[in-house]
Coordinates of C-alpha atoms in Angstrom, one line a residue:
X16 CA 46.0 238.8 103.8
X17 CA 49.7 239.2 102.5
X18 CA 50.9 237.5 105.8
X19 CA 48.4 234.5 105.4
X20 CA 49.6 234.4 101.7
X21 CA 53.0 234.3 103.2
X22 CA 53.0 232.0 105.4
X23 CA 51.3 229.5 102.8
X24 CA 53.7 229.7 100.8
X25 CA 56.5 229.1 103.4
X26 CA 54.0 226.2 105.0
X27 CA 54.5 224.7 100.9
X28 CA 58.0 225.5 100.7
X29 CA 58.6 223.7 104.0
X30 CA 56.2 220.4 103.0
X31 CA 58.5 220.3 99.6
X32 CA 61.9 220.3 101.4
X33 CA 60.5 217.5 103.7
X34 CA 59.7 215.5 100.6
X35 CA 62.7 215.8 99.1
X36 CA 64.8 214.8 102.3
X37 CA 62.2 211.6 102.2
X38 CA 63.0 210.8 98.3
X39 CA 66.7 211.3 99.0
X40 CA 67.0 209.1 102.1
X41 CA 65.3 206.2 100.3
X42 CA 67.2 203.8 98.6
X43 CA 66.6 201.9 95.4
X44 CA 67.3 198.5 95.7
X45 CA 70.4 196.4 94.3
X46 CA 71.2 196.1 90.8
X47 CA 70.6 192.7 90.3
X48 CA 73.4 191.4 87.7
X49 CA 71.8 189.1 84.8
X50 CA 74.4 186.2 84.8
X51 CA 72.3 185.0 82.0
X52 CA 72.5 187.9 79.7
X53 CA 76.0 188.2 80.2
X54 CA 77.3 185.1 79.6
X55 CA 74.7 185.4 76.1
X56 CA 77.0 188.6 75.3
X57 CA 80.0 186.2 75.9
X58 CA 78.9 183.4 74.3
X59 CA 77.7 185.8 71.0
X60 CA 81.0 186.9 70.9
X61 CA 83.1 183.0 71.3
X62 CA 80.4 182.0 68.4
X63 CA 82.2 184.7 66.3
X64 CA 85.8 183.4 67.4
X65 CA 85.0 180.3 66.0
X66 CA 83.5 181.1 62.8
X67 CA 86.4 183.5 62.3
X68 CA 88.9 180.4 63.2
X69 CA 86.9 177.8 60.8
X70 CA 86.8 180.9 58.3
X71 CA 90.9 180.3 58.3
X72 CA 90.9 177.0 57.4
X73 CA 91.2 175.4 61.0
X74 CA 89.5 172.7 62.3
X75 CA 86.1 173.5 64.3
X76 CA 87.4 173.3 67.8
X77 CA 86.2 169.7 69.6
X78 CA 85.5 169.4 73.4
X79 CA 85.2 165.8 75.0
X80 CA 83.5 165.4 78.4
X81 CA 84.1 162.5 80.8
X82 CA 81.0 161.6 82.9
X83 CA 81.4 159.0 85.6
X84 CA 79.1 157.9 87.8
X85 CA 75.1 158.9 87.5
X86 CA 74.9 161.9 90.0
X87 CA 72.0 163.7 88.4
X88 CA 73.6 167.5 88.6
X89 CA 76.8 166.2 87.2
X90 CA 74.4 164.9 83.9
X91 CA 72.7 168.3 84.2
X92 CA 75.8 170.4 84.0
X93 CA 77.0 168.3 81.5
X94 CA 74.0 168.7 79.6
X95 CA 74.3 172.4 79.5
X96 CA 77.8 172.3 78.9
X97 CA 77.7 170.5 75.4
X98 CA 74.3 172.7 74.7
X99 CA 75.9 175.7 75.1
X100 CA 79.4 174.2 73.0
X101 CA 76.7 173.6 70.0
X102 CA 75.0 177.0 70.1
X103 CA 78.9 178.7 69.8
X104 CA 79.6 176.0 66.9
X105 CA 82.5 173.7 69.0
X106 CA 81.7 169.7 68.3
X107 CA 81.5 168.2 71.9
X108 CA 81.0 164.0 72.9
X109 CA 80.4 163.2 76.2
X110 CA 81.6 159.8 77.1
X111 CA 79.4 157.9 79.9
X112 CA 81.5 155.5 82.6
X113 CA 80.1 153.4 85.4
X114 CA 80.9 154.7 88.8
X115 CA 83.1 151.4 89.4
X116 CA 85.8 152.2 87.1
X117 CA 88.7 151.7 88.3
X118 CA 91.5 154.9 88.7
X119 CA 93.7 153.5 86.5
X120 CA 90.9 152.8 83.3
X121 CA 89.7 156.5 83.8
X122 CA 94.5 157.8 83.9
X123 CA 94.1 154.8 80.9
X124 CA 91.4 156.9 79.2
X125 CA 92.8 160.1 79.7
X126 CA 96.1 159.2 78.4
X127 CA 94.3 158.2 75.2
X128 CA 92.1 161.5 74.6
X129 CA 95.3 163.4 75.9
X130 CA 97.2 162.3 72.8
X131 CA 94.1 162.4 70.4
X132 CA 94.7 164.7 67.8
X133 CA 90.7 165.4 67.2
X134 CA 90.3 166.5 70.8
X135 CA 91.3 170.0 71.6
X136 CA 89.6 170.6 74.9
X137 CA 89.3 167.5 77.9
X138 CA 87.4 168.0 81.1
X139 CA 86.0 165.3 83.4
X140 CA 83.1 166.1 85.6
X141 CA 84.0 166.6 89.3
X142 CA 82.9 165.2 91.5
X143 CA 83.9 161.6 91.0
X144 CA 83.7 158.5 93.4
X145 CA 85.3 157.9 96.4
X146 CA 87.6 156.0 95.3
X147 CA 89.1 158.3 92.9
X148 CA 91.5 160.7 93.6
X149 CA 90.6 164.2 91.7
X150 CA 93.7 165.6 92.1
X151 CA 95.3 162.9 90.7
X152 CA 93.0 162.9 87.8
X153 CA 93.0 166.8 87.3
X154 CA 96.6 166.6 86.9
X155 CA 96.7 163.7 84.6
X156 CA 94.6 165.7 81.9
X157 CA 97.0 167.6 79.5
X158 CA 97.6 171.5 80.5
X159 CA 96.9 172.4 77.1
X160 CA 93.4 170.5 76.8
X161 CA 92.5 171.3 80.3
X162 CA 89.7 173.6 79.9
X163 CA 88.7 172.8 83.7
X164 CA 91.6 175.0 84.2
X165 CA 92.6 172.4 87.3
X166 CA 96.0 170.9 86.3
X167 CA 98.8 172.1 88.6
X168 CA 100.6 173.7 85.6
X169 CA 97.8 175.9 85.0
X170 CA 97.0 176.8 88.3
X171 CA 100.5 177.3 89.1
X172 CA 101.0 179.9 86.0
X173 CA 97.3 181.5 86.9
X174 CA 99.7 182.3 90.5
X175 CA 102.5 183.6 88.5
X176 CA 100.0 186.9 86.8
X177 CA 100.8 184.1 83.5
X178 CA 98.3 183.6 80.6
X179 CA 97.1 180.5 81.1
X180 CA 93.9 177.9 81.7
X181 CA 91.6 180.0 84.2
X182 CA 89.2 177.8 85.8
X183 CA 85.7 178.7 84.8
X184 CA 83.8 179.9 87.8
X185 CA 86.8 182.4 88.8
X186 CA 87.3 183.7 85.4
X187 CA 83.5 184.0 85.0
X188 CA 83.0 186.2 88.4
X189 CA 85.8 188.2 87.7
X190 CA 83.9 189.0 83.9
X191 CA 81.1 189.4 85.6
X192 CA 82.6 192.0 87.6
X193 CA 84.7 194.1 84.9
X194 CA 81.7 193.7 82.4
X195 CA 79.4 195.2 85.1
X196 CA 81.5 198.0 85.3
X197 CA 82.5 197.2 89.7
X198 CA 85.9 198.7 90.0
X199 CA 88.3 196.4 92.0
X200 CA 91.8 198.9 92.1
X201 CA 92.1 199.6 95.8
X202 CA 89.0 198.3 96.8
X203 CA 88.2 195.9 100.3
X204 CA 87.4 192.6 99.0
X205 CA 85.7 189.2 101.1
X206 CA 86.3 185.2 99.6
X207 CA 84.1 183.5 101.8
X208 CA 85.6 180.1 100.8
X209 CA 88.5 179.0 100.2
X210 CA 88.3 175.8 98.2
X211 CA 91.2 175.1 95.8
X212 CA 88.9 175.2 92.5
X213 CA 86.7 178.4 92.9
X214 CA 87.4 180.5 96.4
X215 CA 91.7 180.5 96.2
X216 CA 91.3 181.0 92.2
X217 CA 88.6 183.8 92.8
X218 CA 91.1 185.6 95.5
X219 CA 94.1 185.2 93.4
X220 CA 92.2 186.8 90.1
X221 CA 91.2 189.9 92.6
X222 CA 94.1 190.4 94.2
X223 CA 97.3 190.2 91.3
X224 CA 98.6 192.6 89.5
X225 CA 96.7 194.2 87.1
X226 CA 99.5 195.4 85.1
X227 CA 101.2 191.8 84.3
X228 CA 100.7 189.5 81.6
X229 CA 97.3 188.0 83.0
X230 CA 96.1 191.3 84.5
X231 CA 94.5 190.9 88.1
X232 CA 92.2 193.1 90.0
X233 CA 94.3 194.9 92.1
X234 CA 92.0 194.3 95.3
X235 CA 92.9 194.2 98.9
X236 CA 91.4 190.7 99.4
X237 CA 90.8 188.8 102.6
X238 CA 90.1 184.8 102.2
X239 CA 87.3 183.2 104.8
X240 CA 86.7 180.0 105.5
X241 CA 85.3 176.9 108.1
X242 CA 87.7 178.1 110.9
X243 CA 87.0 181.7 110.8
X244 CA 84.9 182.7 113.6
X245 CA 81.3 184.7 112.7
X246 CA 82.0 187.6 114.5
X247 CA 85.5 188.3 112.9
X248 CA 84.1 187.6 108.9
X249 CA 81.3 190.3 110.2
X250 CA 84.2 192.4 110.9
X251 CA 85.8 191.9 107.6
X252 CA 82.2 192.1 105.0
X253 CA 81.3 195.2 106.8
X254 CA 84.4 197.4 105.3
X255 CA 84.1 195.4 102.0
X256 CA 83.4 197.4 98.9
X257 CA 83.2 193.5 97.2
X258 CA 82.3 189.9 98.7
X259 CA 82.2 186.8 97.1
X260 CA 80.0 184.4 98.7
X261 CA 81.7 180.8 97.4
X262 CA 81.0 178.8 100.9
X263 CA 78.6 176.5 100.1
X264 CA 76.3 177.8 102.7
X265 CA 72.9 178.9 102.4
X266 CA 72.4 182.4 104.3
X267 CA 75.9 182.9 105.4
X268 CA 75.8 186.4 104.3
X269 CA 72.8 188.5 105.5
X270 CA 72.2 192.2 105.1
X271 CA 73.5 193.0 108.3
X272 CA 77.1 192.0 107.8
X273 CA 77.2 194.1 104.5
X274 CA 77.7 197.7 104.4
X275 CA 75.6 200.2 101.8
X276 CA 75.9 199.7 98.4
X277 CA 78.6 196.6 98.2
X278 CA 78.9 194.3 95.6
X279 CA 77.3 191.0 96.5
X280 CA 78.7 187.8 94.2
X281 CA 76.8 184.3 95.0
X282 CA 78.6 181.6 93.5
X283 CA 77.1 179.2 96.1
X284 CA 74.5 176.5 95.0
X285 CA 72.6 174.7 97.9
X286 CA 69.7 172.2 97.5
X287 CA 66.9 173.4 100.5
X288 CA 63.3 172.5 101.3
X289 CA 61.0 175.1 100.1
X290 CA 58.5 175.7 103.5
X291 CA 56.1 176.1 101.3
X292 CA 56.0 173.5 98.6
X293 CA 58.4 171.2 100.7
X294 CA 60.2 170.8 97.3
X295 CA 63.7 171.5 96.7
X296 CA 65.0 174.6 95.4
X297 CA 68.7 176.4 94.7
X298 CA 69.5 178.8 96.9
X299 CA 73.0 180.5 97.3
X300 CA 75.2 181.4 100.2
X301 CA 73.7 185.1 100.0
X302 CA 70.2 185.8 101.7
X303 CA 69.1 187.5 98.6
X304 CA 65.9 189.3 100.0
X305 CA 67.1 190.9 102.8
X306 CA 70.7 191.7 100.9
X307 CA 69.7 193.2 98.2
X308 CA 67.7 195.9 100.2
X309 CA 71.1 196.9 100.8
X310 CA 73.5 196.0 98.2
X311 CA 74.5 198.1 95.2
X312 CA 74.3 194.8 93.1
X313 CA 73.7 191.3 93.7
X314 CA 74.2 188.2 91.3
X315 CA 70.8 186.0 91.7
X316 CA 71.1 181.6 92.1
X317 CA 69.9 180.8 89.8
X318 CA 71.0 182.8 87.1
X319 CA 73.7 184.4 88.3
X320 CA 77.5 182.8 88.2
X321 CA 76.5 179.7 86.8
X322 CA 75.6 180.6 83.0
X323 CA 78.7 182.8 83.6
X324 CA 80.7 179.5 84.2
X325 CA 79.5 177.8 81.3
X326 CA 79.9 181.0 79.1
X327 CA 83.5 180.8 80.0
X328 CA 84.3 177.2 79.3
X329 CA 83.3 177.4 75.6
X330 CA 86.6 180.4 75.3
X331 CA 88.4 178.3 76.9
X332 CA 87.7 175.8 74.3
X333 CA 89.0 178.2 71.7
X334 CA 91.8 178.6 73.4
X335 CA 92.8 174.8 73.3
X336 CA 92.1 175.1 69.6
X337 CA 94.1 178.0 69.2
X338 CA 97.1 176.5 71.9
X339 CA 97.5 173.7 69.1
X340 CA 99.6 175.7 67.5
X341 CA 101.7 177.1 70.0
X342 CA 102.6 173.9 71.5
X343 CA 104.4 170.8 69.6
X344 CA 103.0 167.4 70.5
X345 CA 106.3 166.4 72.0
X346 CA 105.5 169.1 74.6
X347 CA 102.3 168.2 75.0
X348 CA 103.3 164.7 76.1
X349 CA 105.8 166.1 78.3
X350 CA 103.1 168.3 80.6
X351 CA 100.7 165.3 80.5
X352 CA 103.4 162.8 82.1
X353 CA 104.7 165.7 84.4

């Protein structure tokens, strides 16, 4: 009878080892990173930067919006752009123009909100018709009103490690990463995308120094983009500890090209035919089922980057505000005509 006891015990002993190899092996699934909550944290605390600025006898801080053409996304962003500017307390307009204005009405307009006073942060909404050049119009809009972030001056001192303009999307991934507690110091870091306003921004936020005056992340980063063949980005996501997914194509990364327990940032938004419904949905670059089976955390589209974006526009409207101070109007005209 003792050895039967024995060996039942050992038969127990065996069965509870076996389900704790089982538990262990399993994996929970990503964290999946609320771009919604954080940007509410972000936006909570810009609503308190501007109460403490009006508080001080300042102005409340005023952004103006530029709207051409009547691409319904632009109106949508733009929509949540000035919602979210009255929830933190900044006044906003948003001035509607045909698509047929001319290049030189839009500089003309520019010119004229560049040098108003009452207007602390300018953006206009990309993208704009065919027959107007964005760069041209980026660069036209004063450094110290460009809340975009997009003028060359800013763009060139976010390249220097300066404090400057960040463009919103960048800046917002890059909060989303650091509030989220993803440490970037050493780490392996994919850009898929390397378009001037969000994927060469995002690379040169990772990648800087984090110890100069517009701290960076410190990341080994390696930029991807329309030339780079499949089999060589698989090479490069599988060793990443971080990818950013900013191509603008639905399902580029899939859980095979990640390794366990990377960071998975989707800035990507893609219009696609639901099989089902045959309505359109967003989607993002990331194949967000089968990735986040993997992942350690994955941002969501919707709800992911984009509130983050919007979150990060209204400080930089502050900082327009605050920049008023810091930089005479004589200056002021001298970056807008440089």
């Amino acid at each position: 009878m003792a050895a039967v006891r024995t060996l039942r015990k050992l038969c127990q002993h065996t069965q509870h080892q076996v389900c704790k190899l089982h538990t262990s092996a399993s994996r929970q699934e990503a964290v999946v990173i609320s771009g919604k909550k954080l940007a509410r944290q972000i936006r909570e605390e810009a609503r308190g930067d501007v109460e403490k600025w009006v508080l001080a006898g300042h102005r409340r801080p005023h952004l103006s919006v530029i709207l051409v053409g009547e691409n319904p996304a632009s109106h949508s962003y733009v929509l949540n752009k000035t919602r979210a500017a009255a929830d933190v307390g900044i006044s906003s307009e948003t001035i509607l123009k045909h698509s047929d204005i001319s290049e030189e009405e839009l500089l003309d307009l520019i010119f004229k909100l560049n040098t108003d006073p009452r207007v602390d942060g300018l953006l206009v909404q990309l993208p704009l018709p065919e027959h107007i050049d964005e760069r041209t119009v980026c660069n036209a809009v004063s450094p110290t009103k460009d809340v975009d972030g997009f003028h060359v001056v800013n763009v060139g001192r976010m390249c220097l490690d300066q404090s400057t303009m960040l463009p919103a999307t960048p800046w917002g991934v890059m909060e989303m990463i650091k509030r989220t507690g993803i440490p970037t110091l050493g780490k392996n870091v994919v850009v898929a995308g390397r378009s001037k306003n969000v994927g060469m921004p995002i690379a040169m936020l990772l990648h800087t120094d984090g110890r100069h005056e517009r701290p960076g992340g410190d990341a080994t980063v390696t930029i991807s983009h329309r030339y780079t063949p499949k089999e060589q980005l698989c090479q490069h996501t599988k060793i990443a500890d971080i990818i950013v997914a900013a191509a603008g194509i639905p399902k580029l990364i899939t859980a095979d090209m990640i390794k366990e327990g990377a960071a998975v940032i989707d800035v990507g938004i893609n219009r696609v035919q639901d099989p089902v419904t045959g309505k359109d949905r967003l989607v993002g670059d990331v194949d967000f089922e089968g990735v986040r089976q993997k992942a350690g955390y994955i941002t969501p589209v919707p709800g992911g980057v984009g509130p983050m974006t919007v979150a990060m526009l209204m400080k930089n409207t502050i900082k327009a505000a605050k920049n008023v101070l810091l930089y005479p109007p004589e200056r002021i005209r001298m970056a807008a005509v440089s």
